[in-house]
mmCIF file of C-alpha atoms in Angstrom:
data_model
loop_
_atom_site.group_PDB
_atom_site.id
_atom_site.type_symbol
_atom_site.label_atom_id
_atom_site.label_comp_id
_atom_site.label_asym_id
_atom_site.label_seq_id
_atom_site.Cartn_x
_atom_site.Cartn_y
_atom_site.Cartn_z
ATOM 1 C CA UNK B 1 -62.665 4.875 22.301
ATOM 2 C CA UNK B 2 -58.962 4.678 20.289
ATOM 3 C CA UNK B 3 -59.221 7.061 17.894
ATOM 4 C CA UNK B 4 -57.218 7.041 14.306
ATOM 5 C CA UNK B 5 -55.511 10.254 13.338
ATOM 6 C CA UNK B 6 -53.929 10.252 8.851
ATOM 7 C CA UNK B 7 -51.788 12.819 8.131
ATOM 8 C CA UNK B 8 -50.916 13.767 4.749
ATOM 9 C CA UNK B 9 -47.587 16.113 4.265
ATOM 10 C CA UNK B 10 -47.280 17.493 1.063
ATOM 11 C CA UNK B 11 -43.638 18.612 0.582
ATOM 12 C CA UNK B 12 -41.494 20.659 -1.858
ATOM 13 C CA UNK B 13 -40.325 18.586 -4.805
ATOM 14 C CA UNK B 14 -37.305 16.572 -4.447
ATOM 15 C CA UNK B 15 -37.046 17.463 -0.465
ATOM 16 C CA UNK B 16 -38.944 13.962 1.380
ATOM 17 C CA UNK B 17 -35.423 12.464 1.451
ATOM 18 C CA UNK B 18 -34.424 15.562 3.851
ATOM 19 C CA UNK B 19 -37.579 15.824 5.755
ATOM 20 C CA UNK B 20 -37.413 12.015 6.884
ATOM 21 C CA UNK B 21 -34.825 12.482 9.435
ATOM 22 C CA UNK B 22 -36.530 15.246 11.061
ATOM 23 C CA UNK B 23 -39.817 13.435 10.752
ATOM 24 C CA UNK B 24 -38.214 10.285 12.267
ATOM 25 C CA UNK B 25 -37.256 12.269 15.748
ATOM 26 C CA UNK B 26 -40.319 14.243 15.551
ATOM 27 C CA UNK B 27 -42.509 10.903 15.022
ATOM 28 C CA UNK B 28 -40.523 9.036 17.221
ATOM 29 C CA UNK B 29 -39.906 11.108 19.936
ATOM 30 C CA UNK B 30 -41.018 9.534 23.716
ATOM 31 C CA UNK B 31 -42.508 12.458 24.545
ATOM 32 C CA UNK B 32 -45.154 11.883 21.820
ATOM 33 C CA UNK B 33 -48.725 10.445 23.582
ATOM 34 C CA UNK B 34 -49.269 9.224 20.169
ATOM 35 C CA UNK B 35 -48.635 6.051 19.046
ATOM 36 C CA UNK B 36 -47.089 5.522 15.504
ATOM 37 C CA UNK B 37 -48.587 2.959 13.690
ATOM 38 C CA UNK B 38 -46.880 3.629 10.340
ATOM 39 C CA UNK B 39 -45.019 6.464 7.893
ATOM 40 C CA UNK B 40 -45.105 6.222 3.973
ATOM 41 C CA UNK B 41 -43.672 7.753 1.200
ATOM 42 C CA UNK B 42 -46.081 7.808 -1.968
ATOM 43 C CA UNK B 43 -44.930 5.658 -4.755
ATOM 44 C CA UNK B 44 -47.681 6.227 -7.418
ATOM 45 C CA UNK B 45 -50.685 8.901 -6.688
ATOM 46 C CA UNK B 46 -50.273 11.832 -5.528
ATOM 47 C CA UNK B 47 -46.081 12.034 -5.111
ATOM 48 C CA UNK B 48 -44.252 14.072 -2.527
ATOM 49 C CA UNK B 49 -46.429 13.150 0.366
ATOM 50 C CA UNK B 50 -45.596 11.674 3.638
ATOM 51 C CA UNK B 51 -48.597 9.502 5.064
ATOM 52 C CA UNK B 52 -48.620 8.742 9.378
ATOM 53 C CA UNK B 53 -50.651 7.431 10.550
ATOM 54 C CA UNK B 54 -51.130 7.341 14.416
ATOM 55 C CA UNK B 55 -53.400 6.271 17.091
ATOM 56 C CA UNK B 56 -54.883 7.955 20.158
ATOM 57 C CA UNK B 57 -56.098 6.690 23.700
ATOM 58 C CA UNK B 58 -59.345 8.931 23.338
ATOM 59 C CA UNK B 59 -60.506 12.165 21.992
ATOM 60 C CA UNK B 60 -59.007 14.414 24.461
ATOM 61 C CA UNK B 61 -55.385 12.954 23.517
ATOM 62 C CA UNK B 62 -55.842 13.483 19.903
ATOM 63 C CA UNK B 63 -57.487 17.090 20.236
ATOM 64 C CA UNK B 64 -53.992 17.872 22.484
ATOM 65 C CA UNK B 65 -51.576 16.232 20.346
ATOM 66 C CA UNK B 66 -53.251 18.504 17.236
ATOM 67 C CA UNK B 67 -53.704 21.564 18.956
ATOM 68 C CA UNK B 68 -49.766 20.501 19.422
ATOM 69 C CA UNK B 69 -49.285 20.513 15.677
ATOM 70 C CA UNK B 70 -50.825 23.604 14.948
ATOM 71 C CA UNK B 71 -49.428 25.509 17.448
ATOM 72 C CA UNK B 72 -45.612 24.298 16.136
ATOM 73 C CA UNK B 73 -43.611 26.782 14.338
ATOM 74 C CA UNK B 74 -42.340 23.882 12.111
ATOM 75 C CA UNK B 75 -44.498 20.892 12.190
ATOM 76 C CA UNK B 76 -42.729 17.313 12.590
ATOM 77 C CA UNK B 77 -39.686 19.556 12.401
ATOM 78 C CA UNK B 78 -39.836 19.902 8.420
ATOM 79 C CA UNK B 79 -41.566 22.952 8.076
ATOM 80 C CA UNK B 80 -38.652 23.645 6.176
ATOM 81 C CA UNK B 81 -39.870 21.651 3.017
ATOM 82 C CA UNK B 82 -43.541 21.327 4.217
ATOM 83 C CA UNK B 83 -46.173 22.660 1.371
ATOM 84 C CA UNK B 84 -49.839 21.560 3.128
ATOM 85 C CA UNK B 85 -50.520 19.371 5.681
ATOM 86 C CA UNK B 86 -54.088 18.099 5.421
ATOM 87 C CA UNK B 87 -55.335 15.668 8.880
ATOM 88 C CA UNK B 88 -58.255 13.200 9.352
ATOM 89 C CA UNK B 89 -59.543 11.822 12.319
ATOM 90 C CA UNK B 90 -60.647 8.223 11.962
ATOM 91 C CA UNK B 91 -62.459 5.324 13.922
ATOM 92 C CA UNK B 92 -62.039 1.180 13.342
ATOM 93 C CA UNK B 93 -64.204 -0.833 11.913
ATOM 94 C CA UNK B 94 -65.798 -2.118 15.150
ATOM 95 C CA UNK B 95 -64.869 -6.051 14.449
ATOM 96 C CA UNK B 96 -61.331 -5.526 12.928
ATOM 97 C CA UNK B 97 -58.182 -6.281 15.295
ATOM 98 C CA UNK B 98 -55.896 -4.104 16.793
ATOM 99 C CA UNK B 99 -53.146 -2.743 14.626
ATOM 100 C CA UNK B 100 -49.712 -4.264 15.357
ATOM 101 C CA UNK B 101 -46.544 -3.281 14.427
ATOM 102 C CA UNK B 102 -44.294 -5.823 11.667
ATOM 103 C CA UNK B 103 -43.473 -6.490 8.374
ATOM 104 C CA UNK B 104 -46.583 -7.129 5.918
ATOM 105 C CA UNK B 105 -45.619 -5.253 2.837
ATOM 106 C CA UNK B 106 -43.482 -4.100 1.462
ATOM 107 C CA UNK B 107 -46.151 -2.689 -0.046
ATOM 108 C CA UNK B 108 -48.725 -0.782 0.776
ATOM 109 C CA UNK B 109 -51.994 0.663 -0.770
ATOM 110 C CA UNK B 110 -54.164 3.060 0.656
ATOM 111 C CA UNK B 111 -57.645 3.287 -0.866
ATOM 112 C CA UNK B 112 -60.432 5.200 0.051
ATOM 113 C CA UNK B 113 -63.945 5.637 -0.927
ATOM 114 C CA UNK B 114 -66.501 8.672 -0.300
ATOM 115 C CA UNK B 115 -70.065 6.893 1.118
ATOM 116 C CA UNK B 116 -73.577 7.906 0.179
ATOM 117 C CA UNK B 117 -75.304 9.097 3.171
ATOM 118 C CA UNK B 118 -76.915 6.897 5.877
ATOM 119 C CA UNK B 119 -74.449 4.451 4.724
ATOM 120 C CA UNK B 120 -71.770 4.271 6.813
ATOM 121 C CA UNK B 121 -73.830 0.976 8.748
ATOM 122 C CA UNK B 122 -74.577 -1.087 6.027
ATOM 123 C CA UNK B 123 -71.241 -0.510 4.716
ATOM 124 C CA UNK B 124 -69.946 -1.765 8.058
ATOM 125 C CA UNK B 125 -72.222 -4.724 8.065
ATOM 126 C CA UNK B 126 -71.818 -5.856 4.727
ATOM 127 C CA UNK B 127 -67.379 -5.678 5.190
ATOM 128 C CA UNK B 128 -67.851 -7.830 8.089
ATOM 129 C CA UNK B 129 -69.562 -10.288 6.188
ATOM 130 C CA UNK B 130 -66.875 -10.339 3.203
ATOM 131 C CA UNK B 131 -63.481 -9.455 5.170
ATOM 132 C CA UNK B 132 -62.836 -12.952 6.732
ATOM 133 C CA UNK B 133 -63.286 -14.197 2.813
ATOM 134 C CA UNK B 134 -61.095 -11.446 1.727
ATOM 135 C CA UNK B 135 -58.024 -11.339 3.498
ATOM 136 C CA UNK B 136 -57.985 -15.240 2.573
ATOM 137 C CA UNK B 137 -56.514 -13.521 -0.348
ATOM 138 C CA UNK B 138 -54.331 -10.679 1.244
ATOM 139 C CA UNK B 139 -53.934 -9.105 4.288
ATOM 140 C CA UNK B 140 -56.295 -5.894 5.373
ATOM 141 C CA UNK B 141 -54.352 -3.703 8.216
ATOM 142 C CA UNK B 142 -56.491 -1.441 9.226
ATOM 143 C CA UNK B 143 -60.107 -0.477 8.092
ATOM 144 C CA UNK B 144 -61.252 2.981 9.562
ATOM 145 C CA UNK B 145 -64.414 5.335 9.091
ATOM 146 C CA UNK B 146 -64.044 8.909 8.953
ATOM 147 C CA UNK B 147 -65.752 10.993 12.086
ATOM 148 C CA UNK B 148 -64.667 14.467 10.119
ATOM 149 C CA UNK B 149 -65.761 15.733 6.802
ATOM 150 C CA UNK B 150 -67.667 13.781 4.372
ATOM 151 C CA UNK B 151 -68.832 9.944 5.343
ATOM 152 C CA UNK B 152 -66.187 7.915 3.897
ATOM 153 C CA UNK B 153 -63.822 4.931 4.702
ATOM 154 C CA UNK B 154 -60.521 4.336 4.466
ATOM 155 C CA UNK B 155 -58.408 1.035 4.277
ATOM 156 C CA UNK B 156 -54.753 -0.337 3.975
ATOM 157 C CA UNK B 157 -53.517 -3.399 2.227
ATOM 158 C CA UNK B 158 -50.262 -4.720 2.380
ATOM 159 C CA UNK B 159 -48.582 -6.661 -0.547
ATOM 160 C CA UNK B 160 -45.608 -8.267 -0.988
ATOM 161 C CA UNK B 161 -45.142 -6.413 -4.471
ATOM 162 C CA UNK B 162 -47.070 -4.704 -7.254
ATOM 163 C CA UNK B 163 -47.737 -8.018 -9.151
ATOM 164 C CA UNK B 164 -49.234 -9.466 -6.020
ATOM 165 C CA UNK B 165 -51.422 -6.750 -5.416
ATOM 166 C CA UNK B 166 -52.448 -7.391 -9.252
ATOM 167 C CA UNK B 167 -52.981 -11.192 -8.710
ATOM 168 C CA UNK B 168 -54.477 -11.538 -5.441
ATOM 169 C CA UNK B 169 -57.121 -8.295 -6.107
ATOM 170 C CA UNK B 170 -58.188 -10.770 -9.389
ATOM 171 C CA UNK B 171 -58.367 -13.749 -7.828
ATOM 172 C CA UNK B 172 -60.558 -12.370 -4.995
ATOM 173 C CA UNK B 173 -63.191 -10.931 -7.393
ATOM 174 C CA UNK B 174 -62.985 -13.987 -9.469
ATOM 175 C CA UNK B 175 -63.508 -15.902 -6.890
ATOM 176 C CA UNK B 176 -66.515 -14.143 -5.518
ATOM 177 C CA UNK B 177 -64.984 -13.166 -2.103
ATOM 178 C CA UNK B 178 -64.913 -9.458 -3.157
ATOM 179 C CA UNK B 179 -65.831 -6.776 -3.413
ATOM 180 C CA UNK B 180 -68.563 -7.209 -0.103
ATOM 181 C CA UNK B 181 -72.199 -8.079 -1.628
ATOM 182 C CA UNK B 182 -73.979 -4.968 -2.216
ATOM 183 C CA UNK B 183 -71.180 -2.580 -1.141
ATOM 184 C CA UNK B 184 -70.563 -0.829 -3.847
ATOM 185 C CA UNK B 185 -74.553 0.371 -3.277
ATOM 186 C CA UNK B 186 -73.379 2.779 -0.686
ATOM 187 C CA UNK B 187 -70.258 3.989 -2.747
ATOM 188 C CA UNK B 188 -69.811 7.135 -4.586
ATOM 189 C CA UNK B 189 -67.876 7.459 -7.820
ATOM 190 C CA UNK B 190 -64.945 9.727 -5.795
ATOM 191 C CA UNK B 191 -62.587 6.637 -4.905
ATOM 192 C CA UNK B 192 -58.912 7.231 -4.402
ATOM 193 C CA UNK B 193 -55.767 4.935 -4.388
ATOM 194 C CA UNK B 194 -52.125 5.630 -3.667
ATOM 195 C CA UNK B 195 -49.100 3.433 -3.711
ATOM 196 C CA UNK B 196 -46.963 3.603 -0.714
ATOM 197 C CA UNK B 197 -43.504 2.623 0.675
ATOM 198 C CA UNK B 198 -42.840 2.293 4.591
ATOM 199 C CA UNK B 199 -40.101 4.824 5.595
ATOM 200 C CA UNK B 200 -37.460 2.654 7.431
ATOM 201 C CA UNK B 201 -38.926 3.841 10.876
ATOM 202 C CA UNK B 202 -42.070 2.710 10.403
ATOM 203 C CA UNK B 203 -43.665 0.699 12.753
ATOM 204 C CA UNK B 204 -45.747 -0.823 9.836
ATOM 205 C CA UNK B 205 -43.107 -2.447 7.432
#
């Protein structure tokens, strides 16, 4: 099973537009078994963060590629500026497609909500009954469940700008197509949003 790996680099204030170079050889290097699906910078959140995300063939390629990042004197080669580096292993939604690289922002919000639990498969069977409504709307990227730490799910919506994140999240509640009926059952108060920009090598623009 491909298996989702989001990593969250906090770095020193002021210091992302150094890192990024270093980042873009580290993240792009051949070498790399991962695949790099996308790199952010935070707009509005938490600020100073870098967000990759990256995908693995199975769970033996992930647990070698972090063991890799551990082990590394100066991780993604900005160690340098680095402050905390917090990952999360993640799983698809089981009906969503296969994320491909282009231009769908520029844009990008990352949102995720903590789940009650035991409800990780109603959650999963309710979104597949609202997404194909949904994205009517907007895009959705990538949808992912979390297989470390607390149950809780994670998703990625590109927009073309602020406003139309604005207008198209109204007009899909007002017109009944979100959020998923009898979703929000399984969610927790905790949810979490953050504003992103793709770095120019992302694969995910």
């Amino acid at each position: 099973m491909k298996l989702f790996e989001l990593i969250t680099l906090t770095l020193q204030t002021a210091t992302t537009g150094r890192a990024l170079p270093a980042l873009e050889h580290a993240l792009t290097d051949r070498a790399q078994a991962a695949t790099l699906l996308g790199c952010w910078t935070t707009e509005i959140g938490a600020l100073n963060q870098v967000v990759i995300l990256r995908s693995h063939a199975d769970a033996q390629a992930l647990l070698t590629a972090r063991q890799a990042m551990l082990d590394a004197p100066s991780p993604f080669g900005c160690g340098e500026w680095l402050v905390r580096m917090e990952t999360e292993t993640f799983a698809s939604f089981p009906f969503m497609p296969e994320i491909l690289p282009g231009s769908y922002g520029p844009i990008y919000e990352l949102r995720s909500y903590r789940l009650k639990p035991g409800g990780l498969q109603p959650t999963l069977a309710k979104w597949q009954a609202a997404v194909p409504g949904r994205i009517a709307f907007s895009p959705l990227t990538a949808a992912l469940y979390a297989l470390d730490g607390e149950p809780r799910i994670t998703h990625l919506w590109p927009y073309e700008s602020l406003d139309a994140r604005t207008t198209q999240r109204a007009e899909s509640v007002r017109a009944g197509a979100w959020p998923p009926k009898g979703g929000p059952d399984w969610l927790l108060p905790d949810m979490r949003a953050t504003i992103m920009l793709p770095t120019a090598f992302s694969p995910l623009q």
